[in-house]
Amino acid sequence: MNNAYAAFAARRLVQALVVILLAYVFTFVVVSILPGDPITNVLRDPQNGFSEDEIRQIIAAQGLDQPVLVQLWTSLTRFLTGDFGLSMRSSRPVGTLIAEVLPSTLILASSGFAVALVLATGIAYGTQLVPKRYGQGLLRGFPSLFLSVPNFVIGLVLIHLFGFQLGLFRVIAPNSFWATVFAAIALGIPVSAQIAEVLIANLDHERAQDYAAVARSRGLGPFRLFARHLLKPSSLPVVTIIALTLGELLGGSLITETVFGRTGIGSLVQRSVSTQDLPVLQAVVSLAAVVFVLVNLLADLVYPLLDPRVKLVGAASRRPTTADDGASQAVTP
Amino acid sequence: MSLLSPTAPVTTTSRLAALKVPPTVQLSFVVIALVIAWSVAPGLFTSHSPINGVPADKLLGPSAAHWFGTDHLGRDLYARVVHGTSSSVSSALIAVVIAAVAGGLIGLLAGFFGGWVDIVLARLVDVLLAIPHFLLAVIIVTALGFDTTNAAIATGISAVAVFARVMRAEVIKTRQAVFVEASFLLGGSRWHILLRHVLPNASRSVLPLAVLQFGLSILVIASLAFLGYGDPPPASDWGLLISIGKDYLKWPWLVYAPAFVTIGTVLSLNRISRWLRQTD
């Protein structure tokens, strides 16, 4: 087991590093090679007032006259040493720009995640404990509904109801406590649906197992069956889903921050998109990929330790969760 | 279904009845049919112009004359929603086609050939999955330029990985089936097996995914339009309408009406997708 685990861990680690490097290259290709030339567009923008000579100097200084492969190599080696280059708009280090806005996004994303987890467990456990005639069907419909609502709409509805009508928070103070709470709710609702769907599928699966029937035949009531037998095996696989929702949180914060007027990674991306500030975009996207890959690596490494049922066979270490939908089929490698 | 005598003709209606479409699914099909009708012939559903408004009638609440009220320029919001449907729906369609064709091909090759092809393609898919899909869509649309078609292409590319994974899993499952082995032993070539057996079987589980992804694409494209990465006004994509409405939150129907249409459409698609998966 230990040898098998070490081999598994080593293989996953190498895979993760390869994916991170490739993600960087992929982003580089997308932002620098596709049609349109944002760099000279920005430099030639009359508002910036650079002369032809200055433009040539800047391009030379940034190494933009080098062949693409050389540019890729320098930017990749810099990235690996933690140097993300300079923003094209403000000429400040990209690392500093990101570090400035990161705390705000971390607060939003972590509270959004907390909201998602509470909602998801509430809904999923509710489907097991609430009897059919008291609205179990309604609870089962929630994840699908949550996935059908654009999260900017949730944000706008919350702003309209609680900000304008009830006056709980003011839109012009986006970092106040209540504004953050409602931003977190807007961010968390779509994410909760993904977790809830998998959790419900797992719970239903466990409840149909023989051991559950045995427990019922021994006279266990629905609540004790749930608490003693179903809760643990169906909740453990969620660890890996949680890691996957990270991307959703990052993408969602882009919109949520715009809706609520917060500063953060999302607003930084939006500003960089409208000014075509490529170094910033390259850094944010690659860092998002790094974080995503590392968190999923961690989940993959921790999971076999948590769940003794997982066997590490050959190249394929499959997680036991197999909810039958596209979203979670995407989970198993 | 009761046993039919050998001579009894199986009519289309009895087949449909045997499917037992649940009422919510029937409703979903009605909603989708309406949305398709809106996008094909918007002129049949409203006589108001989506572009020229009556300034005197600005910001009116919903009424019999203006079902969804009017906006800040006195344009009928219902007309704008109906006329924006075609662009919202067709762009989502483009996205799904891109994702399903590209992702399906990747999954098919990876699953069918295995070995190095599989390993290389699996890493490619990992890369696509590693970048949060909305962020991926944003940078691709930035690179391509802001308009609705590019937003659709970006959304499609960001969903390639999902299709690739499902297709690969299905192909591997089918390839190991006994009937495929039998076909091979009977002298079926690789291409014959691929086209005759693997592809039709695998596509059965890709269809529900495509329907689900169609709904998700509507949401992603609406989000891109909301951020201003789609066609500029006077286009009236659903996301753009909501985005314009957010500046007039004192007149909430400007947000709620297009949002309601978007949610209803996506919800119906999700329901149909779930039904397709169950009846499979």
XYZ file of C-alpha atoms in Angstrom:
613
model
C 0.000 0.000 0.000
C 2.709 2.447 0.983
C 4.815 1.768 -2.047
C 1.750 1.942 -4.228
C 0.793 5.245 -2.619
C 4.262 6.707 -3.102
C 4.234 5.732 -6.759
C 0.737 7.152 -7.155
C 1.723 10.392 -5.430
C 4.855 10.760 -7.527
C 2.946 10.188 -10.747
C 0.234 12.682 -9.815
C 2.853 15.247 -8.834
C 4.638 14.966 -12.183
C 1.308 15.134 -13.992
C 0.361 18.270 -12.083
C 3.652 19.972 -12.923
C 3.277 19.091 -16.604
C -0.256 20.460 -16.635
C 0.851 23.705 -14.981
C 3.612 24.226 -17.528
C 1.304 23.415 -20.419
C -1.385 25.719 -19.030
C 1.147 28.528 -19.009
C 2.138 27.807 -22.584
C -1.512 27.545 -23.626
C -2.347 30.906 -22.041
C 0.710 32.429 -23.668
C -0.427 31.165 -27.044
C -3.956 32.484 -26.545
C -2.957 35.948 -25.409
C -0.025 36.523 -27.726
C -0.529 34.702 -31.003
C -4.205 34.989 -31.835
C -5.229 37.680 -34.326
C -5.109 41.311 -33.362
C -2.016 42.916 -31.913
C -3.000 44.297 -28.530
C 0.526 45.326 -27.618
C 1.133 47.743 -30.429
C -2.524 48.775 -30.236
C -1.939 49.938 -26.689
C 1.378 51.539 -27.536
C 0.015 53.301 -30.611
C -3.047 54.534 -28.750
C -2.799 58.318 -29.250
C -3.753 58.823 -25.597
C -0.412 57.331 -24.599
C 1.448 59.725 -26.857
C 4.454 57.538 -27.612
C 6.541 58.436 -30.637
C 7.608 55.738 -33.114
C 11.084 55.777 -31.580
C 9.776 55.285 -28.055
C 7.540 52.463 -29.236
C 10.526 50.715 -30.758
C 12.483 51.184 -27.527
C 9.672 49.813 -25.394
C 9.221 46.818 -27.657
C 12.944 46.123 -27.539
C 13.077 46.580 -23.757
C 10.217 44.142 -23.243
C 11.843 41.687 -25.640
C 8.821 41.786 -27.907
C 10.924 41.859 -31.060
C 12.334 38.414 -30.258
C 10.959 35.283 -31.913
C 7.849 33.953 -30.187
C 9.585 30.859 -28.818
C 12.310 32.970 -27.211
C 9.648 35.227 -25.687
C 7.830 32.192 -24.361
C 11.023 30.808 -22.853
C 11.962 34.072 -21.092
C 8.447 34.626 -19.783
C 8.179 31.017 -18.610
C 11.504 31.065 -16.759
C 10.544 34.388 -15.187
C 7.168 32.983 -14.175
C 8.831 30.004 -12.500
C 10.955 32.359 -10.404
C 7.868 34.343 -9.410
C 8.441 37.319 -11.706
C 5.290 38.130 -13.635
C 6.644 41.123 -15.493
C 5.263 44.663 -15.625
C 1.732 45.766 -16.293
C 1.495 47.441 -19.685
C -0.906 50.075 -18.384
C 0.529 51.160 -15.084
C 4.125 49.905 -15.511
C 3.951 48.431 -12.027
C 4.961 44.846 -11.269
C 2.076 42.482 -11.985
C 2.861 40.585 -8.779
C 2.225 43.733 -6.729
C -1.027 44.464 -8.548
C -2.274 40.979 -7.820
C -1.102 41.012 -4.219
C -3.002 44.268 -3.633
C -6.365 42.877 -4.698
C -5.919 39.278 -3.607
C -7.115 39.654 0.017
C -10.468 41.090 -1.064
C -11.046 38.215 -3.489
C -9.925 35.653 -0.916
C -12.468 37.004 1.568
C -15.215 36.907 -1.048
C -14.293 33.467 -2.377
C -13.904 31.848 1.030
C -17.167 33.255 2.343
C -18.846 32.313 -0.924
C -17.493 28.822 -0.465
C -18.801 28.693 3.112
C -22.247 29.719 1.862
C -22.077 27.061 -0.854
C -21.115 24.336 1.597
C -23.840 25.210 4.094
C -26.493 25.438 1.367
C -25.370 22.242 -0.355
C -25.288 20.136 2.792
C -28.571 21.639 3.921
C -30.289 20.773 0.655
C -28.693 17.348 0.243
C -29.278 16.199 3.811
C -32.758 17.671 3.582
C -33.589 15.414 0.642
C -32.822 12.424 2.854
C -34.628 13.598 5.981
C -37.630 15.536 4.692
C -40.498 13.168 3.829
C -41.864 13.191 0.276
C -45.086 14.960 1.134
C -43.323 17.818 2.962
C -41.457 19.137 -0.018
C -38.618 16.726 -0.669
C -39.280 17.156 -4.369
C -38.874 20.897 -3.987
C -35.504 20.422 -2.308
C -34.427 18.091 -5.100
C -35.323 20.774 -7.616
C -33.111 23.412 -6.008
C -29.740 22.405 -7.502
C -31.210 22.421 -11.003
C -32.800 25.813 -10.390
C -29.591 27.251 -8.940
C -27.664 26.080 -11.978
C -30.136 27.797 -14.282
C -29.814 31.261 -12.801
C -26.951 33.428 -14.063
C -25.068 34.523 -10.976
C -25.136 38.183 -11.961
C -28.916 37.912 -11.790
C -28.720 36.539 -8.256
C -26.463 39.463 -7.373
C -28.799 42.019 -8.925
C -31.861 40.513 -7.235
C -30.077 40.605 -3.866
C -29.015 44.210 -4.445
C -32.517 45.148 -5.463
C -34.288 43.392 -2.573
C -31.870 43.867 0.294
C -29.944 46.914 -0.835
C -32.651 49.081 -2.359
C -35.882 47.838 -0.814
C -34.776 46.883 2.692
C -31.729 49.139 2.856
C -29.569 46.522 4.548
C -26.474 47.639 2.702
C -25.421 50.431 0.434
C -24.157 49.796 -3.036
C -21.607 52.559 -2.730
C -19.870 50.792 0.180
C -19.087 47.443 -1.433
C -16.698 46.262 1.269
C -19.079 46.693 4.187
C -20.127 43.610 6.119
C -23.600 43.163 4.647
C -22.485 43.900 1.110
C -19.838 41.190 1.476
C -22.390 38.757 2.900
C -24.737 39.234 -0.030
C -21.904 39.081 -2.553
C -20.881 35.790 -0.951
C -24.439 34.488 -1.250
C -24.578 35.447 -4.931
C -21.259 33.709 -5.507
C -22.089 30.677 -3.402
C -25.494 29.723 -4.784
C -24.390 28.336 -8.183
C -21.420 26.601 -6.553
C -23.682 25.014 -3.943
C -25.734 23.401 -6.700
C -22.751 21.434 -7.995
C -21.825 20.157 -4.547
C -25.443 19.370 -3.696
C -26.006 17.380 -6.909
C -23.076 15.081 -6.211
C -23.956 14.786 -2.542
C -27.574 13.864 -3.316
C -26.500 11.297 -5.919
C -24.077 9.744 -3.423
C -26.670 9.652 -0.650
C -29.256 8.023 -2.915
C -26.653 5.519 -4.046
C -25.684 4.578 -0.492
C -29.304 4.321 0.585
C -29.975 1.753 -2.127
C -27.131 -0.464 -0.893
C -27.757 -3.745 0.893
C -26.262 -2.592 4.170
C -28.779 0.223 4.326
C -31.620 -2.250 3.796
C -30.189 -4.428 6.569
C -30.006 -1.458 8.894
C -33.599 -0.546 8.071
C -34.748 -4.106 8.649
C -33.102 -3.981 12.046
C -35.515 -1.169 12.778
C -33.346 1.899 12.326
C -35.385 5.051 11.691
C -34.593 7.303 8.741
C -32.690 9.800 10.850
C -30.422 7.316 12.584
C -29.849 5.436 9.329
C -28.793 8.701 7.782
C -26.586 9.851 10.638
C -24.925 6.520 11.371
C -24.609 4.905 7.985
C -25.165 7.199 5.039
C -23.513 10.433 6.107
C -19.873 9.409 6.105
C -19.516 7.302 2.943
C -21.476 9.760 0.842
C -19.819 12.903 2.152
C -16.206 11.826 1.770
C -16.122 11.828 -2.043
C -17.275 15.424 -1.927
C -13.708 16.395 -1.005
C -12.739 16.006 -4.637
C -15.772 17.916 -5.930
C -14.937 20.748 -3.581
C -11.519 21.052 -5.167
C -13.164 21.256 -8.563
C -15.544 24.035 -7.546
C -12.545 26.263 -6.955
C -12.527 27.190 -10.618
C -16.186 28.086 -10.376
C -15.460 30.335 -7.391
C -12.684 32.110 -9.280
C -14.747 32.565 -12.423
C -17.812 33.563 -10.437
C -15.945 36.181 -8.448
C -15.143 37.896 -11.740
C -18.830 38.619 -12.239
C -19.819 39.015 -8.617
C -17.142 41.642 -8.084
C -18.399 43.547 -11.101
C -22.017 43.398 -9.936
C -21.240 44.485 -6.398
C -18.558 46.960 -7.427
C -15.864 45.304 -5.321
C -12.201 45.550 -6.143
C -10.439 42.221 -6.461
C -8.928 39.786 -8.924
C -12.140 39.907 -10.933
C -12.127 43.664 -11.352
C -8.409 43.513 -12.105
C -9.100 41.015 -14.885
C -11.924 43.116 -16.224
C -9.796 46.237 -16.277
C -6.970 44.329 -17.922
C -9.336 42.936 -20.528
C -10.650 46.349 -21.482
C -7.129 47.795 -21.668
C -5.699 44.573 -23.154
C -3.057 44.418 -20.444
C -1.616 41.065 -21.467
C 1.001 40.502 -18.731
C -1.691 40.859 -16.071
C -4.054 38.476 -17.870
C -1.284 35.969 -18.454
C -0.319 36.062 -14.769
C -3.851 35.825 -13.391
C -4.870 32.976 -15.663
C -1.687 30.990 -15.059
C -1.893 31.539 -11.308
C -5.516 30.418 -11.356
C -4.411 27.256 -13.147
C -1.585 26.717 -10.644
C -3.919 27.079 -7.673
C -6.549 24.873 -9.283
C -4.079 22.113 -10.164
C -2.396 22.195 -6.747
C -5.667 22.087 -4.804
C -6.882 19.182 -6.912
C -3.542 17.449 -6.486
C -3.915 17.864 -2.733
C -7.448 16.471 -2.844
C -6.276 13.497 -4.896
C -3.400 12.810 -2.525
C -5.423 13.175 0.648
C -8.424 11.259 -0.567
C -6.996 7.711 -0.554
C -5.822 8.364 3.006
C -9.312 9.389 4.088
C -11.213 6.651 2.328
C -9.774 3.155 2.782
C -12.081 1.819 0.066
C -10.076 3.513 -2.638
C -7.630 1.116 -4.227
C -4.736 2.462 -6.168
C -4.664 0.180 -9.141
C -2.211 0.782 -11.957
C -2.402 4.115 -13.680
C -6.039 4.610 -12.906
C -6.960 5.708 -9.426
C -10.666 6.203 -9.713
C -12.655 7.883 -7.067
C -15.729 6.001 -5.949
C -18.051 8.903 -6.671
C -19.864 8.276 -9.917
C -22.842 10.549 -9.984
C -24.370 10.013 -13.356
C -24.031 13.370 -14.971
C -21.663 15.199 -17.201
C -20.378 17.472 -14.481
C -19.119 14.649 -12.348
C -18.074 12.446 -15.172
C -15.635 15.168 -15.814
C -14.241 14.439 -12.365
C -12.627 11.087 -12.915
C -9.501 11.310 -14.983
C -46.538 -1.605 -22.234
C -48.954 -4.392 -22.935
C -47.982 -7.204 -25.265
C -48.865 -6.372 -28.804
C -50.080 -8.953 -31.256
C -47.588 -9.408 -34.118
C -49.921 -7.784 -36.586
C -50.679 -4.672 -34.551
C -48.876 -1.756 -36.169
C -46.692 0.258 -33.815
C -47.725 3.780 -34.591
C -45.706 6.822 -33.771
C -48.281 7.963 -31.264
C -48.178 4.734 -29.307
C -44.402 4.958 -29.213
C -44.626 8.454 -27.841
C -47.193 7.314 -25.306
C -44.892 4.478 -24.269
C -42.177 7.013 -23.521
C -44.450 8.543 -20.898
C -43.117 12.059 -21.028
C -43.565 13.606 -17.578
C -45.587 16.837 -17.464
C -42.602 18.984 -16.452
C -40.714 17.691 -19.485
C -43.691 18.433 -21.737
C -43.756 21.956 -20.345
C -40.025 22.243 -20.976
C -40.499 21.257 -24.602
C -43.243 23.872 -24.947
C -40.901 26.540 -23.532
C -38.094 25.535 -25.890
C -40.499 25.455 -28.844
C -41.617 28.981 -27.982
C -38.029 30.175 -27.691
C -37.183 28.638 -31.054
C -40.263 30.281 -32.580
C -39.157 33.629 -31.116
C -35.744 33.284 -32.665
C -37.007 32.172 -36.082
C -39.848 34.647 -36.507
C -39.745 37.382 -33.875
C -42.035 39.555 -35.984
C -44.956 37.173 -35.447
C -44.892 37.667 -31.687
C -44.636 41.394 -31.340
C -45.492 44.403 -33.447
C -43.277 46.784 -31.457
C -39.868 47.732 -32.754
C -36.928 46.533 -30.647
C -34.800 49.493 -31.713
C -37.055 52.539 -32.044
C -38.835 53.588 -28.883
C -41.470 56.123 -28.000
C -39.644 58.526 -25.642
C -42.932 59.632 -24.042
C -43.556 56.030 -22.918
C -40.230 55.476 -21.175
C -39.900 53.293 -18.058
C -43.520 52.161 -17.997
C -44.357 49.163 -15.833
C -45.586 45.883 -17.296
C -49.117 46.223 -18.700
C -51.390 44.762 -21.379
C -49.826 47.059 -23.991
C -46.242 46.407 -22.878
C -46.004 42.938 -21.332
C -42.522 43.462 -19.892
C -42.798 47.255 -19.582
C -40.610 49.715 -21.448
C -36.983 50.753 -21.037
C -35.302 54.134 -20.570
C -35.747 54.961 -24.268
C -39.401 53.939 -24.349
C -38.712 50.695 -26.201
C -40.995 47.749 -25.555
C -38.943 45.311 -23.467
C -40.914 42.265 -24.601
C -40.085 43.144 -28.212
C -36.429 43.523 -27.270
C -36.372 40.158 -25.516
C -38.100 38.438 -28.442
C -35.789 40.014 -30.999
C -32.725 39.236 -28.866
C -33.626 35.555 -28.689
C -32.196 34.626 -32.056
C -28.746 35.944 -31.211
C -28.754 34.453 -27.683
C -29.910 31.039 -28.846
C -27.862 30.741 -32.021
C -24.680 31.784 -30.251
C -25.271 29.086 -27.627
C -25.831 26.638 -30.480
C -22.511 27.612 -32.060
C -20.812 27.089 -28.704
C -22.297 23.634 -28.219
C -21.463 22.543 -31.757
C -17.845 23.649 -31.343
C -17.553 21.971 -27.963
C -19.268 18.740 -29.030
C -17.416 18.353 -32.327
C -13.955 19.259 -31.029
C -14.401 17.573 -27.662
C -16.083 14.555 -29.216
C -13.263 14.131 -31.713
C -10.598 14.400 -29.008
C -12.433 11.915 -26.819
C -13.018 9.554 -29.724
C -9.367 9.513 -30.765
C -8.129 9.191 -27.180
C -10.518 6.403 -26.328
C -10.283 4.495 -29.578
C -6.554 4.512 -30.135
C -5.390 4.605 -26.506
C -1.655 4.523 -25.786
C 0.325 7.644 -26.621
C -2.552 9.353 -28.381
C -4.579 8.995 -25.214
C -1.816 10.277 -22.939
C -1.125 13.342 -25.063
C -4.803 14.215 -25.473
C -5.478 13.601 -21.778
C -2.887 16.233 -20.841
C -4.413 18.658 -23.325
C -7.801 18.132 -21.718
C -6.249 18.565 -18.255
C -4.879 21.927 -19.347
C -8.281 23.058 -20.581
C -9.820 21.934 -17.302
C -7.132 23.583 -15.183
C -8.088 27.081 -16.297
C -11.432 28.123 -14.778
C -13.774 27.879 -17.738
C -15.213 31.367 -17.418
C -11.741 32.889 -17.180
C -10.765 30.831 -20.229
C -13.768 32.150 -22.141
C -12.862 35.710 -21.120
C -9.265 35.552 -22.341
C -10.241 33.853 -25.583
C -12.897 36.446 -26.344
C -10.344 39.129 -25.478
C -7.936 37.646 -27.982
C -10.592 37.255 -30.685
C -12.291 40.612 -30.166
C -15.569 41.558 -28.541
C -18.662 40.404 -30.364
C -21.322 37.784 -29.831
C -19.958 35.246 -32.334
C -16.526 35.407 -30.730
C -18.130 35.051 -27.310
C -19.828 31.919 -28.628
C -16.547 30.524 -29.957
C -14.839 31.269 -26.630
C -17.651 29.580 -24.713
C -17.421 26.577 -27.011
C -13.674 26.195 -26.537
C -14.037 26.455 -22.773
C -16.448 23.495 -22.835
C -14.383 21.217 -25.091
C -12.814 19.365 -22.165
C -16.137 18.216 -20.719
C -17.192 16.583 -23.973
C -13.767 15.043 -24.496
C -13.920 13.329 -21.109
C -17.402 11.935 -21.504
C -16.779 10.807 -25.076
C -13.521 9.090 -24.112
C -15.160 7.202 -21.250
C -18.033 6.088 -23.484
C -15.762 4.996 -26.309
C -13.633 2.915 -23.949
C -16.764 1.347 -22.483
C -18.194 0.499 -25.905
C -14.908 -0.714 -27.337
C -14.770 -3.457 -24.724
C -18.336 -4.611 -25.351
C -18.900 -8.146 -26.637
C -20.709 -7.065 -29.789
C -17.732 -4.963 -30.804
C -15.466 -7.951 -30.280
C -17.871 -10.034 -32.370
C -17.859 -7.453 -35.129
C -14.057 -7.474 -35.102
C -13.956 -11.280 -35.308
C -16.395 -11.180 -38.191
C -13.822 -9.155 -40.036
C -15.044 -5.635 -39.327
C -12.357 -3.056 -39.989
C -11.386 -0.401 -37.448
C -13.279 2.220 -39.372
C -16.332 0.022 -39.634
C -16.330 -0.554 -35.868
C -15.696 3.107 -35.169
C -18.478 4.418 -37.378
C -21.005 1.612 -37.052
C -20.707 0.665 -33.373
C -18.624 2.981 -31.234
C -19.843 6.337 -32.473
C -23.615 5.669 -32.328
C -23.352 4.145 -28.858
C -21.142 6.842 -27.455
C -23.254 9.627 -28.887
C -26.215 8.462 -26.821
C -24.661 9.840 -23.679
C -23.265 12.862 -25.465
C -26.743 14.045 -26.447
C -27.987 14.755 -22.901
C -24.670 16.440 -22.172
C -25.046 18.592 -25.276
C -28.516 19.704 -24.184
C -27.205 20.499 -20.700
C -24.262 22.370 -22.188
C -26.614 24.305 -24.433
C -28.247 25.744 -21.325
C -24.898 26.410 -19.662
C -23.656 28.130 -22.822
C -26.647 30.456 -22.753
C -25.599 31.408 -19.222
C -21.904 31.857 -20.063
C -22.668 33.911 -23.173
C -25.125 35.993 -21.152
C -22.378 36.559 -18.579
C -19.941 37.632 -21.281
C -22.596 39.948 -22.737
C -23.262 41.264 -19.234
C -19.578 42.194 -18.884
C -19.803 43.927 -22.267
C -17.862 41.361 -24.322
C -20.695 40.676 -26.760
C -22.351 42.822 -29.413
C -22.896 46.408 -28.214
C -26.384 47.985 -27.991
C -28.809 48.316 -29.765
C -28.366 44.538 -29.912
C -30.674 42.979 -27.362
C -29.048 39.734 -26.244
C -30.575 38.593 -22.973
C -27.388 39.161 -20.986
C -26.999 42.619 -22.461
C -30.620 43.509 -21.590
C -30.000 42.525 -17.970
C -26.763 44.476 -18.003
C -28.587 47.604 -19.225
C -31.351 46.987 -16.698
C -28.924 46.963 -13.784
C -28.438 50.703 -14.177
C -32.182 51.179 -13.682
C -32.789 49.047 -10.605
C -35.563 51.415 -9.540
C -37.513 49.888 -12.437
C -36.760 46.266 -11.581
C -38.714 44.655 -14.420
C -35.877 45.732 -16.721
C -33.760 43.115 -14.948
C -36.424 40.629 -13.910
C -38.167 40.155 -17.272
C -35.105 39.173 -19.363
C -33.723 37.244 -16.387
C -36.983 35.314 -16.113
C -36.836 34.363 -19.800
C -33.193 33.273 -19.482
C -33.850 31.200 -16.375
C -36.949 29.601 -17.877
C -35.055 28.584 -20.994
C -32.051 27.163 -19.169
C -34.226 25.404 -16.610
C -36.227 23.752 -19.403
C -33.043 22.614 -21.130
C -31.733 21.167 -17.866
C -34.974 19.284 -17.349
C -34.928 17.856 -20.874
C -31.306 16.851 -20.456
C -32.076 15.021 -17.217
C -35.031 13.279 -18.868
C -32.917 12.191 -21.848
C -30.358 10.735 -19.467
C -32.996 8.773 -17.571
C -34.751 7.360 -20.630
C -31.466 6.350 -22.173
